[in-house]
């Protein structure tokens, strides 16, 4: 395994997957998933009523991408680095209702993080949100980058029923002056 490329060697728990996807449903529209790994969030999205055909999964690991194609044959699976998705015509031409990210932003340098956030912000339709989890307690994306892009991150939950324990953030266009708010 490549620890800097894979957020965890253990798949995310059903509890974390439920928390990551709780605001997303059939009315959300197309969903972009970054770093789906083996698909725990993908399964949760489908369980919430998102049509498999409305899912675009971006996975850099060839083994995981092949597995995702078998598990979710109606989804679009792109074997690509998330930092390079802005160049993809499919992403440029889409307006996603949500982005679900399993990317380990705590280990991704600033430049690729900026590229990912710019691409996802451009791909989200108005009112769309990015959902990101982290094993830390703070927002995994540096506040300077959030400010630069006019984004805010709000912690919407945390779970100890995941190994390791995790927190979930909703990242959206700024609606207030605070960027990382923490709610119980």
PDB file of C-alpha atoms in Angstrom:
ATOM      1  CA  UNK A   1       0.000   0.000   0.000  1.00  0.00           C
ATOM      2  CA  UNK A   2       1.046   3.602  -0.538  1.00  0.00           C
ATOM      3  CA  UNK A   3       0.112   5.448   2.657  1.00  0.00           C
ATOM      4  CA  UNK A   4       0.441   8.884   1.082  1.00  0.00           C
ATOM      5  CA  UNK A   5      -1.941   7.922  -1.722  1.00  0.00           C
ATOM      6  CA  UNK A   6      -4.430   5.832   0.261  1.00  0.00           C
ATOM      7  CA  UNK A   7      -6.142   7.459   3.219  1.00  0.00           C
ATOM      8  CA  UNK A   8      -6.300   4.204   5.183  1.00  0.00           C
ATOM      9  CA  UNK A   9      -5.457   0.564   4.719  1.00  0.00           C
ATOM     10  CA  UNK A  10      -8.872  -0.237   6.247  1.00  0.00           C
ATOM     11  CA  UNK A  11     -12.014   0.654   4.217  1.00  0.00           C
ATOM     12  CA  UNK A  12     -14.236   3.360   5.699  1.00  0.00           C
ATOM     13  CA  UNK A  13     -16.961   2.106   8.033  1.00  0.00           C
ATOM     14  CA  UNK A  14     -20.656   2.076   7.213  1.00  0.00           C
ATOM     15  CA  UNK A  15     -21.103   4.710   9.931  1.00  0.00           C
ATOM     16  CA  UNK A  16     -18.650   7.080   8.220  1.00  0.00           C
ATOM     17  CA  UNK A  17     -20.191   6.360   4.808  1.00  0.00           C
ATOM     18  CA  UNK A  18     -23.650   7.197   6.191  1.00  0.00           C
ATOM     19  CA  UNK A  19     -22.356  10.452   7.685  1.00  0.00           C
ATOM     20  CA  UNK A  20     -20.553  11.434   4.459  1.00  0.00           C
ATOM     21  CA  UNK A  21     -23.655  10.910   2.326  1.00  0.00           C
ATOM     22  CA  UNK A  22     -26.512  11.915   4.630  1.00  0.00           C
ATOM     23  CA  UNK A  23     -27.220  15.204   2.798  1.00  0.00           C
ATOM     24  CA  UNK A  24     -27.191  13.565  -0.634  1.00  0.00           C
ATOM     25  CA  UNK A  25     -30.123  11.840  -2.331  1.00  0.00           C
ATOM     26  CA  UNK A  26     -31.858  11.247  -5.655  1.00  0.00           C
ATOM     27  CA  UNK A  27     -32.617  14.980  -6.043  1.00  0.00           C
ATOM     28  CA  UNK A  28     -28.949  15.947  -5.723  1.00  0.00           C
ATOM     29  CA  UNK A  29     -28.250  15.079  -9.333  1.00  0.00           C
ATOM     30  CA  UNK A  30     -24.933  13.743 -10.613  1.00  0.00           C
ATOM     31  CA  UNK A  31     -22.304  13.090  -7.945  1.00  0.00           C
ATOM     32  CA  UNK A  32     -18.532  13.173  -8.377  1.00  0.00           C
ATOM     33  CA  UNK A  33     -16.567  10.907  -6.041  1.00  0.00           C
ATOM     34  CA  UNK A  34     -12.837  11.430  -5.596  1.00  0.00           C
ATOM     35  CA  UNK A  35     -10.731   8.545  -4.298  1.00  0.00           C
ATOM     36  CA  UNK A  36     -13.532   6.002  -3.876  1.00  0.00           C
ATOM     37  CA  UNK A  37     -11.119   3.149  -3.118  1.00  0.00           C
ATOM     38  CA  UNK A  38     -13.191  -0.024  -2.790  1.00  0.00           C
ATOM     39  CA  UNK A  39     -16.483   1.886  -2.851  1.00  0.00           C
ATOM     40  CA  UNK A  40     -17.923   2.258   0.682  1.00  0.00           C
ATOM     41  CA  UNK A  41     -19.182   5.799  -0.043  1.00  0.00           C
ATOM     42  CA  UNK A  42     -20.350   4.710  -3.505  1.00  0.00           C
ATOM     43  CA  UNK A  43     -22.505   1.987  -1.944  1.00  0.00           C
ATOM     44  CA  UNK A  44     -23.900   4.502   0.563  1.00  0.00           C
ATOM     45  CA  UNK A  45     -24.763   6.943  -2.235  1.00  0.00           C
ATOM     46  CA  UNK A  46     -26.648   4.247  -4.134  1.00  0.00           C
ATOM     47  CA  UNK A  47     -28.435   3.212  -0.908  1.00  0.00           C
ATOM     48  CA  UNK A  48     -29.533   6.868  -0.544  1.00  0.00           C
ATOM     49  CA  UNK A  49     -31.177   6.715  -3.972  1.00  0.00           C
ATOM     50  CA  UNK A  50     -28.490   8.240  -6.188  1.00  0.00           C
ATOM     51  CA  UNK A  51     -28.660   6.431  -9.527  1.00  0.00           C
ATOM     52  CA  UNK A  52     -25.508   4.445 -10.266  1.00  0.00           C
ATOM     53  CA  UNK A  53     -25.435   6.020 -13.744  1.00  0.00           C
ATOM     54  CA  UNK A  54     -25.249   9.470 -12.064  1.00  0.00           C
ATOM     55  CA  UNK A  55     -21.940   8.613 -10.372  1.00  0.00           C
ATOM     56  CA  UNK A  56     -18.533   9.643 -11.716  1.00  0.00           C
ATOM     57  CA  UNK A  57     -15.762   7.915  -9.760  1.00  0.00           C
ATOM     58  CA  UNK A  58     -12.194   9.244 -10.009  1.00  0.00           C
ATOM     59  CA  UNK A  59      -9.664   6.686  -8.759  1.00  0.00           C
ATOM     60  CA  UNK A  60      -5.902   6.832  -9.358  1.00  0.00           C
ATOM     61  CA  UNK A  61      -5.180   3.269  -8.207  1.00  0.00           C
ATOM     62  CA  UNK A  62      -5.533   0.896 -11.205  1.00  0.00           C
ATOM     63  CA  UNK A  63      -6.511  -2.080  -9.033  1.00  0.00           C
ATOM     64  CA  UNK A  64      -9.265  -0.097  -7.289  1.00  0.00           C
ATOM     65  CA  UNK A  65     -10.473   1.403 -10.598  1.00  0.00           C
ATOM     66  CA  UNK A  66     -10.874  -2.104 -12.075  1.00  0.00           C
ATOM     67  CA  UNK A  67     -12.703  -3.248  -8.932  1.00  0.00           C
ATOM     68  CA  UNK A  68     -15.044  -0.239  -9.115  1.00  0.00           C
ATOM     69  CA  UNK A  69     -15.850  -0.979 -12.777  1.00  0.00           C
ATOM     70  CA  UNK A  70     -16.916  -4.501 -11.784  1.00  0.00           C
ATOM     71  CA  UNK A  71     -18.884  -3.435  -8.707  1.00  0.00           C
ATOM     72  CA  UNK A  72     -20.574  -0.412 -10.301  1.00  0.00           C
ATOM     73  CA  UNK A  73     -20.851  -1.106 -14.063  1.00  0.00           C
ATOM     74  CA  UNK A  74     -23.301   1.765 -14.700  1.00  0.00           C
ATOM     75  CA  UNK A  75     -21.058   4.382 -13.056  1.00  0.00           C
ATOM     76  CA  UNK A  76     -18.417   6.275 -14.993  1.00  0.00           C
ATOM     77  CA  UNK A  77     -15.001   5.304 -13.616  1.00  0.00           C
ATOM     78  CA  UNK A  78     -12.034   7.511 -14.494  1.00  0.00           C
ATOM     79  CA  UNK A  79      -8.614   6.093 -13.704  1.00  0.00           C
ATOM     80  CA  UNK A  80      -6.927   9.409 -13.016  1.00  0.00           C
ATOM     81  CA  UNK A  81      -5.222  11.537 -10.404  1.00  0.00           C
ATOM     82  CA  UNK A  82      -7.771  13.911  -8.884  1.00  0.00           C
ATOM     83  CA  UNK A  83      -5.319  16.803  -9.327  1.00  0.00           C
ATOM     84  CA  UNK A  84      -5.594  16.307 -13.110  1.00  0.00           C
ATOM     85  CA  UNK A  85      -9.390  16.156 -13.433  1.00  0.00           C
ATOM     86  CA  UNK A  86      -9.750  19.750 -14.576  1.00  0.00           C
ATOM     87  CA  UNK A  87      -8.335  18.644 -17.933  1.00  0.00           C
ATOM     88  CA  UNK A  88     -10.975  15.943 -18.373  1.00  0.00           C
ATOM     89  CA  UNK A  89     -13.765  16.895 -20.780  1.00  0.00           C
ATOM     90  CA  UNK A  90     -16.307  14.890 -18.753  1.00  0.00           C
ATOM     91  CA  UNK A  91     -15.609  16.977 -15.655  1.00  0.00           C
ATOM     92  CA  UNK A  92     -15.497  20.261 -17.614  1.00  0.00           C
ATOM     93  CA  UNK A  93     -18.898  19.582 -19.198  1.00  0.00           C
ATOM     94  CA  UNK A  94     -20.666  18.440 -16.011  1.00  0.00           C
ATOM     95  CA  UNK A  95     -22.454  20.218 -13.213  1.00  0.00           C
ATOM     96  CA  UNK A  96     -22.410  17.982 -10.162  1.00  0.00           C
ATOM     97  CA  UNK A  97     -24.811  18.369  -7.254  1.00  0.00           C
ATOM     98  CA  UNK A  98     -22.185  17.075  -4.823  1.00  0.00           C
ATOM     99  CA  UNK A  99     -18.596  15.938  -4.592  1.00  0.00           C
ATOM    100  CA  UNK A 100     -17.707  13.194  -2.101  1.00  0.00           C
ATOM    101  CA  UNK A 101     -14.007  12.941  -1.340  1.00  0.00           C
ATOM    102  CA  UNK A 102     -12.025  10.136   0.205  1.00  0.00           C
ATOM    103  CA  UNK A 103      -8.748  11.876  -0.617  1.00  0.00           C
ATOM    104  CA  UNK A 104      -6.113  12.151   2.144  1.00  0.00           C
ATOM    105  CA  UNK A 105      -5.739  15.954   1.987  1.00  0.00           C
ATOM    106  CA  UNK A 106      -3.531  15.972   5.087  1.00  0.00           C
ATOM    107  CA  UNK A 107      -0.828  14.275   2.987  1.00  0.00           C
ATOM    108  CA  UNK A 108      -1.422  16.077  -0.326  1.00  0.00           C
ATOM    109  CA  UNK A 109       0.795  19.140  -0.995  1.00  0.00           C
ATOM    110  CA  UNK A 110      -0.757  22.599  -1.470  1.00  0.00           C
ATOM    111  CA  UNK A 111      -0.505  22.795  -5.274  1.00  0.00           C
ATOM    112  CA  UNK A 112      -2.358  19.556  -6.036  1.00  0.00           C
ATOM    113  CA  UNK A 113      -4.890  20.401  -3.302  1.00  0.00           C
ATOM    114  CA  UNK A 114      -5.479  23.780  -4.942  1.00  0.00           C
ATOM    115  CA  UNK A 115      -5.914  22.115  -8.360  1.00  0.00           C
ATOM    116  CA  UNK A 116      -8.428  19.629  -6.935  1.00  0.00           C
ATOM    117  CA  UNK A 117     -10.427  22.326  -5.153  1.00  0.00           C
ATOM    118  CA  UNK A 118     -10.466  24.593  -8.228  1.00  0.00           C
ATOM    119  CA  UNK A 119     -11.681  21.735 -10.425  1.00  0.00           C
ATOM    120  CA  UNK A 120     -14.362  20.596  -7.988  1.00  0.00           C
ATOM    121  CA  UNK A 121     -15.572  24.163  -7.367  1.00  0.00           C
ATOM    122  CA  UNK A 122     -15.906  24.690 -11.123  1.00  0.00           C
ATOM    123  CA  UNK A 123     -17.716  21.359 -11.544  1.00  0.00           C
ATOM    124  CA  UNK A 124     -20.273  21.979  -8.769  1.00  0.00           C
ATOM    125  CA  UNK A 125     -23.570  23.537  -9.702  1.00  0.00           C
ATOM    126  CA  UNK A 126     -24.803  26.440  -7.540  1.00  0.00           C
ATOM    127  CA  UNK A 127     -25.634  25.202  -4.045  1.00  0.00           C
ATOM    128  CA  UNK A 128     -23.549  22.053  -4.487  1.00  0.00           C
ATOM    129  CA  UNK A 129     -21.153  20.965  -1.751  1.00  0.00           C
ATOM    130  CA  UNK A 130     -17.946  19.012  -1.315  1.00  0.00           C
ATOM    131  CA  UNK A 131     -17.992  16.430   1.499  1.00  0.00           C
ATOM    132  CA  UNK A 132     -14.610  15.526   2.954  1.00  0.00           C
ATOM    133  CA  UNK A 133     -13.601  13.317   5.846  1.00  0.00           C
ATOM    134  CA  UNK A 134     -10.438  13.414   7.878  1.00  0.00           C
ATOM    135  CA  UNK A 135      -8.853  11.472  10.707  1.00  0.00           C
ATOM    136  CA  UNK A 136      -7.911  14.746  12.384  1.00  0.00           C
ATOM    137  CA  UNK A 137     -10.237  17.076  14.263  1.00  0.00           C
ATOM    138  CA  UNK A 138      -9.591  20.159  12.158  1.00  0.00           C
ATOM    139  CA  UNK A 139     -10.507  20.862   8.581  1.00  0.00           C
ATOM    140  CA  UNK A 140      -7.975  18.904   6.454  1.00  0.00           C
ATOM    141  CA  UNK A 141      -7.686  21.746   3.946  1.00  0.00           C
ATOM    142  CA  UNK A 142      -5.538  24.689   4.918  1.00  0.00           C
ATOM    143  CA  UNK A 143      -7.517  27.816   5.770  1.00  0.00           C
ATOM    144  CA  UNK A 144      -5.345  29.883   3.393  1.00  0.00           C
ATOM    145  CA  UNK A 145      -6.520  27.744   0.457  1.00  0.00           C
ATOM    146  CA  UNK A 146     -10.126  27.990   1.601  1.00  0.00           C
ATOM    147  CA  UNK A 147      -9.823  31.791   1.788  1.00  0.00           C
ATOM    148  CA  UNK A 148      -8.144  31.985  -1.616  1.00  0.00           C
ATOM    149  CA  UNK A 149     -11.012  30.066  -3.220  1.00  0.00           C
ATOM    150  CA  UNK A 150     -13.834  31.704  -1.259  1.00  0.00           C
ATOM    151  CA  UNK A 151     -14.787  28.454   0.470  1.00  0.00           C
ATOM    152  CA  UNK A 152     -15.815  27.578   3.999  1.00  0.00           C
ATOM    153  CA  UNK A 153     -15.642  24.236   5.757  1.00  0.00           C
ATOM    154  CA  UNK A 154     -18.125  23.260   8.439  1.00  0.00           C
ATOM    155  CA  UNK A 155     -17.709  20.083  10.466  1.00  0.00           C
ATOM    156  CA  UNK A 156     -21.022  18.249  10.190  1.00  0.00           C
ATOM    157  CA  UNK A 157     -20.168  15.241  12.282  1.00  0.00           C
ATOM    158  CA  UNK A 158     -17.634  12.889  13.746  1.00  0.00           C
ATOM    159  CA  UNK A 159     -17.618   9.222  14.519  1.00  0.00           C
ATOM    160  CA  UNK A 160     -15.653   6.966  16.810  1.00  0.00           C
ATOM    161  CA  UNK A 161     -17.232   3.994  14.999  1.00  0.00           C
ATOM    162  CA  UNK A 162     -14.566   4.084  12.333  1.00  0.00           C
ATOM    163  CA  UNK A 163     -10.940   3.001  12.487  1.00  0.00           C
ATOM    164  CA  UNK A 164      -9.372   5.417  12.963  1.00  0.00           C
ATOM    165  CA  UNK A 165     -12.077   7.818  14.280  1.00  0.00           C
ATOM    166  CA  UNK A 166     -13.073  10.416  11.688  1.00  0.00           C
ATOM    167  CA  UNK A 167     -14.708  13.814  11.225  1.00  0.00           C
ATOM    168  CA  UNK A 168     -16.747  14.946   8.215  1.00  0.00           C
ATOM    169  CA  UNK A 169     -16.695  18.455   6.731  1.00  0.00           C
ATOM    170  CA  UNK A 170     -19.045  20.092   4.237  1.00  0.00           C
ATOM    171  CA  UNK A 171     -17.143  22.570   2.062  1.00  0.00           C
ATOM    172  CA  UNK A 172     -19.104  25.204   0.189  1.00  0.00           C
ATOM    173  CA  UNK A 173     -18.959  28.738  -1.187  1.00  0.00           C
ATOM    174  CA  UNK A 174     -18.633  31.282   1.617  1.00  0.00           C
ATOM    175  CA  UNK A 175     -21.896  32.355   3.182  1.00  0.00           C
ATOM    176  CA  UNK A 176     -20.394  33.795   6.371  1.00  0.00           C
ATOM    177  CA  UNK A 177     -17.109  35.192   7.640  1.00  0.00           C
ATOM    178  CA  UNK A 178     -15.917  32.010   9.397  1.00  0.00           C
ATOM    179  CA  UNK A 179     -14.183  29.274   7.423  1.00  0.00           C
ATOM    180  CA  UNK A 180     -13.860  26.282   9.722  1.00  0.00           C
ATOM    181  CA  UNK A 181     -16.693  26.035  12.193  1.00  0.00           C
ATOM    182  CA  UNK A 182     -16.923  23.118  14.555  1.00  0.00           C
ATOM    183  CA  UNK A 183     -20.239  21.815  15.761  1.00  0.00           C
ATOM    184  CA  UNK A 184     -20.673  18.968  18.256  1.00  0.00           C
TER     185      UNK A 184
END
